[in-house]
Tab-separated table of C-alpha atoms in Angstrom:
chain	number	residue	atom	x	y	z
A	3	UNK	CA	93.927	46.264	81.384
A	4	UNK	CA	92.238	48.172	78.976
A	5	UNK	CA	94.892	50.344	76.478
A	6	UNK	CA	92.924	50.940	73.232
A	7	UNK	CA	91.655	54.466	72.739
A	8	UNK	CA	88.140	55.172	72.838
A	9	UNK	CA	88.047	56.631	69.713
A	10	UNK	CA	88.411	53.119	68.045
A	11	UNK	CA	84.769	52.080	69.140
A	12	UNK	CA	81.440	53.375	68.292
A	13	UNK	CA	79.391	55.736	70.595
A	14	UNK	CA	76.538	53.821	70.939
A	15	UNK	CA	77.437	51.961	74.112
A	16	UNK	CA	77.024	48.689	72.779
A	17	UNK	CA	80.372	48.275	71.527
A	18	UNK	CA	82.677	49.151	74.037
A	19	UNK	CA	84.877	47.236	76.098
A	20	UNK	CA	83.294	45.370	78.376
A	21	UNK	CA	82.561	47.264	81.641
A	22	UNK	CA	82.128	50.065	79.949
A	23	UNK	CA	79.684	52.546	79.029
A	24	UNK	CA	79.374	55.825	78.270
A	25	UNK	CA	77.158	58.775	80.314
A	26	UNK	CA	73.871	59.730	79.154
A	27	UNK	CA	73.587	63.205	77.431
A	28	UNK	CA	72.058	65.572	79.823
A	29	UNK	CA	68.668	65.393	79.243
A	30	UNK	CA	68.214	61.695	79.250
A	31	UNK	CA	68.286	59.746	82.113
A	32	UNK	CA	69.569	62.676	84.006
A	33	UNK	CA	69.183	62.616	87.867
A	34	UNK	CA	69.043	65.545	90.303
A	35	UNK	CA	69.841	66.055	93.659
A	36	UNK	CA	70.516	68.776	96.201
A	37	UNK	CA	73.287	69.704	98.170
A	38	UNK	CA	73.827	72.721	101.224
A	39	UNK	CA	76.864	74.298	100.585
A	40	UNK	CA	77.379	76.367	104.266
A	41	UNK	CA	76.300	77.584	106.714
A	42	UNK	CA	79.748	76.886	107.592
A	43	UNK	CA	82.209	79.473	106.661
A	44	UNK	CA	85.000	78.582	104.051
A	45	UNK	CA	83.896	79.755	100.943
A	46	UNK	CA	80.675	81.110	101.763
A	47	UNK	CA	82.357	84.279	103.171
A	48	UNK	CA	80.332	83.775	106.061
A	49	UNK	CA	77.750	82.184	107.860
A	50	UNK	CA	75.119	81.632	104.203
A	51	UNK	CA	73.508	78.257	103.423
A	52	UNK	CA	73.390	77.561	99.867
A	53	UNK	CA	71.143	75.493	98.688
A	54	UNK	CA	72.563	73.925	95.383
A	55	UNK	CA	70.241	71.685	92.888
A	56	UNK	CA	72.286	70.065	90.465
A	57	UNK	CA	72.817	67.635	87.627
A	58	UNK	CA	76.117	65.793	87.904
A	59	UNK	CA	78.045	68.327	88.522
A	60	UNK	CA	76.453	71.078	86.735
A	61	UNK	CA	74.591	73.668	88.744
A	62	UNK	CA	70.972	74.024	87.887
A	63	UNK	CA	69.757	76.386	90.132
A	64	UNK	CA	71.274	78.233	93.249
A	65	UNK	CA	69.354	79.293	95.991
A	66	UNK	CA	70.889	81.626	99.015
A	67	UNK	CA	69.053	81.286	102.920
A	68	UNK	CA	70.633	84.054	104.944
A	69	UNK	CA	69.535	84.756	108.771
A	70	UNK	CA	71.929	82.179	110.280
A	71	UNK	CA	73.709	85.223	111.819
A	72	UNK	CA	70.754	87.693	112.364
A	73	UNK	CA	71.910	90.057	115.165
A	74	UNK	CA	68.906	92.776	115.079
A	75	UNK	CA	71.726	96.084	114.445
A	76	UNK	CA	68.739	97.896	112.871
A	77	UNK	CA	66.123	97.372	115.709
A	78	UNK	CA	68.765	97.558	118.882
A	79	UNK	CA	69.409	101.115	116.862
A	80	UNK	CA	65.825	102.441	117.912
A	81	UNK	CA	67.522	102.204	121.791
A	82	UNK	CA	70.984	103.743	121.432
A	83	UNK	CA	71.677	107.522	120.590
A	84	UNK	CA	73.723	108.462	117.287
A	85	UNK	CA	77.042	108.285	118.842
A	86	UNK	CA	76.610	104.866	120.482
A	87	UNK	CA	75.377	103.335	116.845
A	88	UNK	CA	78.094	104.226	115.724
A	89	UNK	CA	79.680	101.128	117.231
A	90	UNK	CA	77.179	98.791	115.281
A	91	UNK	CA	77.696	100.076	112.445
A	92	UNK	CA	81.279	98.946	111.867
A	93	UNK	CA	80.088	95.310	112.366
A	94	UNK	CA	77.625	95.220	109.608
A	95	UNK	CA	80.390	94.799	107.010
A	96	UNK	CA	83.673	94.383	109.278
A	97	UNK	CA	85.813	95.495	106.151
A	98	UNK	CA	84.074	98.904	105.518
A	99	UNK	CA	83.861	99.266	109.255
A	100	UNK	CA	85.381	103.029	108.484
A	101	UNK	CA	82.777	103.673	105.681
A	102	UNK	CA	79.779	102.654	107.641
A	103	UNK	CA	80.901	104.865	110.174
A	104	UNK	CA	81.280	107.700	108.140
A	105	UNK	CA	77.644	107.294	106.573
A	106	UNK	CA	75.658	106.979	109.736
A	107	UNK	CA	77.636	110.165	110.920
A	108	UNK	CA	76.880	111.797	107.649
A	109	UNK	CA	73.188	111.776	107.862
A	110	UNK	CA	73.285	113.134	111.124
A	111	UNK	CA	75.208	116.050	110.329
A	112	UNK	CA	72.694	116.342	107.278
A	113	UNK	CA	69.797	116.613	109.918
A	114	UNK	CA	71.748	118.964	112.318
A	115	UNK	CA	73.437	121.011	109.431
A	116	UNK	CA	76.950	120.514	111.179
A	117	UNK	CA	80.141	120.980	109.166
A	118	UNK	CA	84.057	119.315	108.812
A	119	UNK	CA	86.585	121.056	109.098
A	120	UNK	CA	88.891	120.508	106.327
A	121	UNK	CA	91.836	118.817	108.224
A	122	UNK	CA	88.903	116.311	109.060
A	123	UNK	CA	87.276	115.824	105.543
A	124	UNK	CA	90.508	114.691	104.149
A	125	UNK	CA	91.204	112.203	107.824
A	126	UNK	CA	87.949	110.803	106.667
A	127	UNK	CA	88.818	110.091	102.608
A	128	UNK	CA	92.408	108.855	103.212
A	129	UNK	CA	90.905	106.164	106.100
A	130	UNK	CA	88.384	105.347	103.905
A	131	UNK	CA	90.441	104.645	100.742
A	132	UNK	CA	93.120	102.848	102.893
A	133	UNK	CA	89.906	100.535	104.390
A	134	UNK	CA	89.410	99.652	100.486
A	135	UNK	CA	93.027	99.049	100.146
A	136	UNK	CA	93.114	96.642	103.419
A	137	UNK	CA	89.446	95.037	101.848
A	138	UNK	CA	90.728	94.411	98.353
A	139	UNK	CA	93.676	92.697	99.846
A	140	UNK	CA	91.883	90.607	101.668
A	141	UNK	CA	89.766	89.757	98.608
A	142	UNK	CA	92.441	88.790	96.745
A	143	UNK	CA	94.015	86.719	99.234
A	144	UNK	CA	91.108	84.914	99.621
A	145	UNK	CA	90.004	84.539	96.174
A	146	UNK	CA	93.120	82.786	95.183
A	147	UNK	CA	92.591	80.705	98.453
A	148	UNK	CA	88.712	79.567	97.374
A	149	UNK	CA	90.266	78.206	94.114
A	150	UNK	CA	92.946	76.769	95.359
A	151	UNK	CA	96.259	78.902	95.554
A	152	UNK	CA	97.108	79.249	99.066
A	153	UNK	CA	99.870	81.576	98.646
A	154	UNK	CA	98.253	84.362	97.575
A	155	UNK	CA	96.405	84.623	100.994
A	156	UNK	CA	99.806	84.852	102.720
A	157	UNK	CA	100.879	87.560	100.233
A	158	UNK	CA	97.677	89.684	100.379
A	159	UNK	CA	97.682	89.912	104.294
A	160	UNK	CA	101.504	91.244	104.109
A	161	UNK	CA	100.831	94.484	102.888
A	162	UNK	CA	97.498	94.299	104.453
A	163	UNK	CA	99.110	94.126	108.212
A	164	UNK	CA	100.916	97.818	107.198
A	165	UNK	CA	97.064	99.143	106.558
A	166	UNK	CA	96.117	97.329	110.112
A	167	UNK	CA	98.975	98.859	111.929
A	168	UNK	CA	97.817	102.477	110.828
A	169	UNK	CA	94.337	101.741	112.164
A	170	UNK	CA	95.567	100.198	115.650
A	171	UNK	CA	97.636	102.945	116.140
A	172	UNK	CA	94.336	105.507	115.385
A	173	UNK	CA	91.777	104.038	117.492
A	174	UNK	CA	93.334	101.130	119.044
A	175	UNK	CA	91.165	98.242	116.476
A	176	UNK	CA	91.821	96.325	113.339
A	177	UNK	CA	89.164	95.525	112.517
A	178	UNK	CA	85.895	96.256	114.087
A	179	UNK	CA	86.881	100.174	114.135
A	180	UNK	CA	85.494	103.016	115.934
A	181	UNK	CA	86.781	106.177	115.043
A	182	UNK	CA	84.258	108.724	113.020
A	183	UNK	CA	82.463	111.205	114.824
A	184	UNK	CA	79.642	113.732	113.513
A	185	UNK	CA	81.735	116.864	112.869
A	186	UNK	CA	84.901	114.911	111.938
A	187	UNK	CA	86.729	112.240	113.981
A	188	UNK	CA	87.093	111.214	117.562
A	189	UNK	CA	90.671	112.098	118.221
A	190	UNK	CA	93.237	113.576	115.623
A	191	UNK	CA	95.332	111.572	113.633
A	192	UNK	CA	98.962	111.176	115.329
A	193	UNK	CA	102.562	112.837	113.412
A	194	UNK	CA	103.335	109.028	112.276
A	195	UNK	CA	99.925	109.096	109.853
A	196	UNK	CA	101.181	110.787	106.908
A	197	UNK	CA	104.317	109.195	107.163
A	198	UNK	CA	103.018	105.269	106.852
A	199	UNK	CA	100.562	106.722	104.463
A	200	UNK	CA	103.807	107.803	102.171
A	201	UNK	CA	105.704	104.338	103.107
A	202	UNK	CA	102.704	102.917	101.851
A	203	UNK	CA	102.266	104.301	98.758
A	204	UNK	CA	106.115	103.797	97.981
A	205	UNK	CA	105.986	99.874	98.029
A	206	UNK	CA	102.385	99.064	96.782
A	207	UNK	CA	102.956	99.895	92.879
A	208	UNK	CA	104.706	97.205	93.140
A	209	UNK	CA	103.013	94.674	94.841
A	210	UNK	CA	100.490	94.839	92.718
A	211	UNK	CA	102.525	94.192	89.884
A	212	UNK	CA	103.734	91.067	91.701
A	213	UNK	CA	100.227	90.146	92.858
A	214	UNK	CA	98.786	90.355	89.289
A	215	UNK	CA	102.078	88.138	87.666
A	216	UNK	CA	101.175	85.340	90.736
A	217	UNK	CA	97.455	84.798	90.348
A	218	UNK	CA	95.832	87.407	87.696
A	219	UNK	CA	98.476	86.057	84.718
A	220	UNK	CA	97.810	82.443	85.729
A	221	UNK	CA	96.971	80.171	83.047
A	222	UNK	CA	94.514	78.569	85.496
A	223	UNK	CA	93.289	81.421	86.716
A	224	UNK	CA	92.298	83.045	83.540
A	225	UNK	CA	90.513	79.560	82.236
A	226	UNK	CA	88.300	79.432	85.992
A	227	UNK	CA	87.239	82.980	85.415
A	228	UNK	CA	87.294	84.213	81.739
A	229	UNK	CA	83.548	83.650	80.489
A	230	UNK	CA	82.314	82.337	83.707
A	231	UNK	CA	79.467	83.669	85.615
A	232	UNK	CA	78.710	86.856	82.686
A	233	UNK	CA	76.351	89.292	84.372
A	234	UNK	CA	74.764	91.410	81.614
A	235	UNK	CA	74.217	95.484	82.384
A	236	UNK	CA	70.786	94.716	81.977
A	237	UNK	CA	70.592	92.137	84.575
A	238	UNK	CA	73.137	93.655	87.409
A	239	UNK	CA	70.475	97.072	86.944
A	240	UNK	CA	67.909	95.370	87.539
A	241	UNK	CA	69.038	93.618	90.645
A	242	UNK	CA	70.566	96.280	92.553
A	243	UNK	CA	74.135	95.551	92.046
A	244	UNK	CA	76.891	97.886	92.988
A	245	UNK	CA	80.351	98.432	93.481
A	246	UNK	CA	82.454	96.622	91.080
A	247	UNK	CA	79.874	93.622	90.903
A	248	UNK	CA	78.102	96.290	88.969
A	249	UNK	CA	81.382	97.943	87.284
A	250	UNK	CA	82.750	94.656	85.935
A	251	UNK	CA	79.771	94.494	83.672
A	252	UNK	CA	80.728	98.077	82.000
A	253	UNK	CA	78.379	100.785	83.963
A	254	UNK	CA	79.993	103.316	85.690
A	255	UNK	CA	78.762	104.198	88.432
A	256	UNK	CA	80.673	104.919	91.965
A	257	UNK	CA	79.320	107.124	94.426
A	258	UNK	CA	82.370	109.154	94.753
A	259	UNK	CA	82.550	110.789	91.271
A	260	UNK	CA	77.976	110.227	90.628
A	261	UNK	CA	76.929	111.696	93.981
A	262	UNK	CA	80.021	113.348	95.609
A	263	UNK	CA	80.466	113.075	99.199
A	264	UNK	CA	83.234	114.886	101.852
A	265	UNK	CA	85.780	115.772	99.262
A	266	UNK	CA	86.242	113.747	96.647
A	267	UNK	CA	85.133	115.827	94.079
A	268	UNK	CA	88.393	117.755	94.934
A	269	UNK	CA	90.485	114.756	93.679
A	270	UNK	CA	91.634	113.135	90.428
A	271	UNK	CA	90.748	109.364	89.789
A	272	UNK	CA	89.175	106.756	87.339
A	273	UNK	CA	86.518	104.770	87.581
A	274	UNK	CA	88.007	101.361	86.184
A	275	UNK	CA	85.273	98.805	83.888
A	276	UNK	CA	84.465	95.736	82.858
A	277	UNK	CA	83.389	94.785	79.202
A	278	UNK	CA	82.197	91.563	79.315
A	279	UNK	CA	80.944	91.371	83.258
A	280	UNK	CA	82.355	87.661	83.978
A	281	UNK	CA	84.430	86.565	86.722
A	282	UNK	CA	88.090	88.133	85.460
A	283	UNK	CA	86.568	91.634	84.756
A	284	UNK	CA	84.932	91.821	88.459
A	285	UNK	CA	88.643	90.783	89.517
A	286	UNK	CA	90.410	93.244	87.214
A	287	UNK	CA	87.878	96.187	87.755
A	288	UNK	CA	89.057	95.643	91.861
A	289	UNK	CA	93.197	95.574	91.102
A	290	UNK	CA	92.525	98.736	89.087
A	291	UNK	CA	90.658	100.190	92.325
A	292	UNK	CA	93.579	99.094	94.317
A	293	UNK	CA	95.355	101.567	92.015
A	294	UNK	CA	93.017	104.626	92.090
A	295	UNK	CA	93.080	104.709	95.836
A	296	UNK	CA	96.614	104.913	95.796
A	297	UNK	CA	95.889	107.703	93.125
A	298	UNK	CA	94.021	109.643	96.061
A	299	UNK	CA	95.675	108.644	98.573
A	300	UNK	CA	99.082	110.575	97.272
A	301	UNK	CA	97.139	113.503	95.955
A	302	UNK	CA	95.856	113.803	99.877
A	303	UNK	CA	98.829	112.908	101.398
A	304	UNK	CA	100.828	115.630	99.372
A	305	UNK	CA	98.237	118.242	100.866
A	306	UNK	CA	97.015	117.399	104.007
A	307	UNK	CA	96.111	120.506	105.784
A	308	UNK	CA	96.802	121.642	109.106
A	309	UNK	CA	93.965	123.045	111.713
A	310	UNK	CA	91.265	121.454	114.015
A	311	UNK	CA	89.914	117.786	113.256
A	312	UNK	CA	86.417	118.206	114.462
A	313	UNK	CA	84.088	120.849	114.610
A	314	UNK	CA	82.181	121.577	118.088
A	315	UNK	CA	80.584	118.608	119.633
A	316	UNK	CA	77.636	118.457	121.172
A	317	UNK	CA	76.461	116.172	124.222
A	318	UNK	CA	73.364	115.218	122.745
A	319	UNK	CA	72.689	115.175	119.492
A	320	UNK	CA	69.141	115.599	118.782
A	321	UNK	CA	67.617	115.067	115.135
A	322	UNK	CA	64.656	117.048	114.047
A	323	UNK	CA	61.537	115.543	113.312
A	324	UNK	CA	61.823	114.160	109.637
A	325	UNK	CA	63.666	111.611	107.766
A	326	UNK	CA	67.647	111.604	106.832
A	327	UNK	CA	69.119	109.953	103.912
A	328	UNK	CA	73.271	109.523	103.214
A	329	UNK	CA	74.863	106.970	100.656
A	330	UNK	CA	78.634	106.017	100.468
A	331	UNK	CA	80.793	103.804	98.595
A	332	UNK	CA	81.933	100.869	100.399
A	333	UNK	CA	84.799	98.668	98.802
A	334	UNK	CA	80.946	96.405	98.105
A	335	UNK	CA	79.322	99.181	96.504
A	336	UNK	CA	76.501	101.732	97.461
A	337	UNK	CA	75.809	101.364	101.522
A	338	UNK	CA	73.287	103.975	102.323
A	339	UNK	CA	71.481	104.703	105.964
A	340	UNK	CA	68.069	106.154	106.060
A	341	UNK	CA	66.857	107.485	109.893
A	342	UNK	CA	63.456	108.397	110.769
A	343	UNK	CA	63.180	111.234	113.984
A	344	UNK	CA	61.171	111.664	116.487
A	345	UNK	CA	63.480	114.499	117.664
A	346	UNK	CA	64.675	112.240	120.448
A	347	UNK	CA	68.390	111.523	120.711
A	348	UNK	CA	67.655	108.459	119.242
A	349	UNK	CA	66.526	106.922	115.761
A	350	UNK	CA	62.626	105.849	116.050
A	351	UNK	CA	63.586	103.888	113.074
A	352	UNK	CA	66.749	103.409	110.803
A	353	UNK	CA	67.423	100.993	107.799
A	354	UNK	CA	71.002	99.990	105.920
A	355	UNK	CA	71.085	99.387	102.713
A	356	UNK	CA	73.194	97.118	102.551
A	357	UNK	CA	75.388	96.176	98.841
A	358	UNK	CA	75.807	92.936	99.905
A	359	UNK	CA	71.961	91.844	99.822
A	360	UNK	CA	71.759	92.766	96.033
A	361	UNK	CA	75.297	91.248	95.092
A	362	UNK	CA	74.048	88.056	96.581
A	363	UNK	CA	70.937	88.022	95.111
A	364	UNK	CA	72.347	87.885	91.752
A	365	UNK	CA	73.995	84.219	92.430
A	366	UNK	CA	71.846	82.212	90.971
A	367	UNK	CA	71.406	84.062	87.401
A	368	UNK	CA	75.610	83.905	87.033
A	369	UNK	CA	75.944	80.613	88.296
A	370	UNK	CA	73.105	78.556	86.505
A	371	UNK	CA	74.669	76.081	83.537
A	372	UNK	CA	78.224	76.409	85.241
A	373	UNK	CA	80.059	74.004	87.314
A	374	UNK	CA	80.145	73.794	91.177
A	375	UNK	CA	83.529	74.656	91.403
A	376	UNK	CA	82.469	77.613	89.105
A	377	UNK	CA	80.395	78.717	92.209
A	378	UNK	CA	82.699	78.851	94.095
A	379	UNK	CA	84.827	81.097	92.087
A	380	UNK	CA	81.690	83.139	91.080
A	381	UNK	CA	80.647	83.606	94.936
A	382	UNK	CA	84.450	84.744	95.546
A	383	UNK	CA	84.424	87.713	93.125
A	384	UNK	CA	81.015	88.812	94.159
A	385	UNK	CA	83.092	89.927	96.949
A	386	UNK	CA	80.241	88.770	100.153
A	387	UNK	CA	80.222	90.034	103.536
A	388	UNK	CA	77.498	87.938	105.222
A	389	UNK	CA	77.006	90.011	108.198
A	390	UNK	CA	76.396	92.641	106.179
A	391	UNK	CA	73.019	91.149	104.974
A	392	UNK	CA	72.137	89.610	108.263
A	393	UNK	CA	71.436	92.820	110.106
């Protein structure tokens, strides 16, 4: 058995012990090969084939094919009227389900110049920042799961369930939800709402506290995601990025404060950043945005009006002739819907743009020269819905 350090021999592989050699630097001798990581779905965040070319077991290139779970939402649109794409919307990206929703039904009340009541605008910002809440969670359960710490799945989909429970009880879903309507909402919220809402916001200060000390103070954690996968301003501009893919590398924008929708230019929050754009600041940027819904969350809660939900519906809605363009901010970043009208009651075209395609497509540039359990990791805090691309 061989006991004698290394160190004791020389490094030109001639004078080792026998059996024995050492690995060629990387450009000599080096051999390449390919590997599909997916289309199955651990780790990929969905149904996404990525093809990986490395050396050893450094990545050299990455290379995303999407399509494996193409269902067509955009073109089946052309055949359904507003109200009944409504329902495909919230399966584009299952964990926005409520912000999708609430963009498709803004652009037609852009077209038919239809207002919210106020009792509705602020239904439709406190479902909307609980959705990022119940996303986030998820996230972070799953992050920690993708690199190995199994607990903090268990520990993100506690709280998370108290977020589910609220949206059962409004529209009878969890996750696929259906509850937006042009002019405000489909039913009102029930007497329990504001009172979860409050139960809510009295235990998740603290979680989050305990959910940074488990995984975001981990010695392990911070050495798989400090300095890995850096995406310069410069590069996450060019490609699209959004959300906090595109706050993690120190440029703030956010729909909600840049291009104010419904009402949140009536409320008081932060827009949390990155400053070197790796791995840790795209988690950190999220925990902060964990926080800052909360922030709006109690500032609505303390104020939630009274008075009708929904303004007047109408049996059919009918666009007129022109093209309609609404943006949001998803827990992903910008989603925006753009319809084309014949003045039918349905779309004779409509496109998503979806933040999820431009995340993605950024893969390759943060994962190059890293290790393929470094993709993994990098993939994770990119944050991927894969439906969401596959439309």
């Amino acid at each position: 058995m061989i006991t004698e350090s290394f160190s004791e021999y020389s490094l030109d592989g001639n004078t080792l012990p026998e059996g024995f050699k050492l690995p060629p630097p990387d450009d000599e001798e080096a051999e390449e090969f390919f590997v599909n990581i997916g289309p199955q779905h651990p780790s990929t965040h969905g149904v996404l084939r990525v093809v990986v070319r490395l050396n050893g077991e450094t990545v050299v290139e990455v290379v995303p094919h999407l399509g494996y779970i193409h269902r067509s939402i955009e073109k089946m649109a052309e055949n359904q009227t507003y109200v009944q794409n409504i329902h495909l919307s919230d399966r584009l990206d299952y964990l926005s389900a409520f912000s999708n929703n609430l963009c498709l039904c803004m652009a037609v009340e852009q077209a038919l110049d239809i207002g919210v009541p106020e009792r509705g605008e602020y239904i439709r910002l406190m479902i909307c920042e609980l959705q990022r809440l119940q996303s986030h969670l998820l996230w972070w359960g799953v992050l920690g799961m993708d690199m190995g710490a199994f607990t903090t799945f268990f520990y993100g989909f506690r709280e998370r369930e108290l977020i589910n429970d609220i949206f059962e009880e409004l529209c009878g879903a969890r996750l696929t939800v259906n509850y937006f309507r042009p002019g405000g909402s489909s039913v009102d919220v029930p007497d329990t709402f504001i009172p979860r809402v409050k139960h809510l916001l009295k235990i998740m200060p603290k979680v989050l506290d305990e959910y940074s000390n488990l995984l975001n103070k981990n010695i392990i954690f911070l050495e798989r995601t400090k300095d890995i996968g850096i995406l310069s301003p410069e590069k996450a501009l060019s490609y699209g990025c959004t959300g906090a893919v595109l706050r993690g590398s120190g440029i703030s924008y956010d729909v909600r404060k840049h291009d104010p929708y419904s009402i949140y230019d009536q409320f008081d929050f932060d827009i949390p950043l990155g400053s070197t754009g790796d791995s840790y600041d795209r988690c950190q940027v999220r925990m902060e945005e964990m926080a800052q819904s909360l922030r709006i969350l109690e500032q609505a809660a303390a104020r939630f009006p009274g008075g009708p939900h929904r303004s007047q519906p109408q049996q059919n809605y009918k666009l007129p002739k022109g093209s309609y363009y609404s943006q949001v901010e998803t827990p992903r970043g910008l989603l925006g819907v753009y319809i084309v009208s014949d003045g039918g009651t349905k779309p004779y075209r409509l496109k998503y743009r979806s933040p999820n395609f431009s995340n993605l497509s950024v893969l390759n540039e943060l994962a190059a020269g890293h290790k393929v359990a470094d993709l993994i990791t990098i993939m994770s805090t990119l944050d991927l819905v894969i439906p969401d691309i596959d439309r």
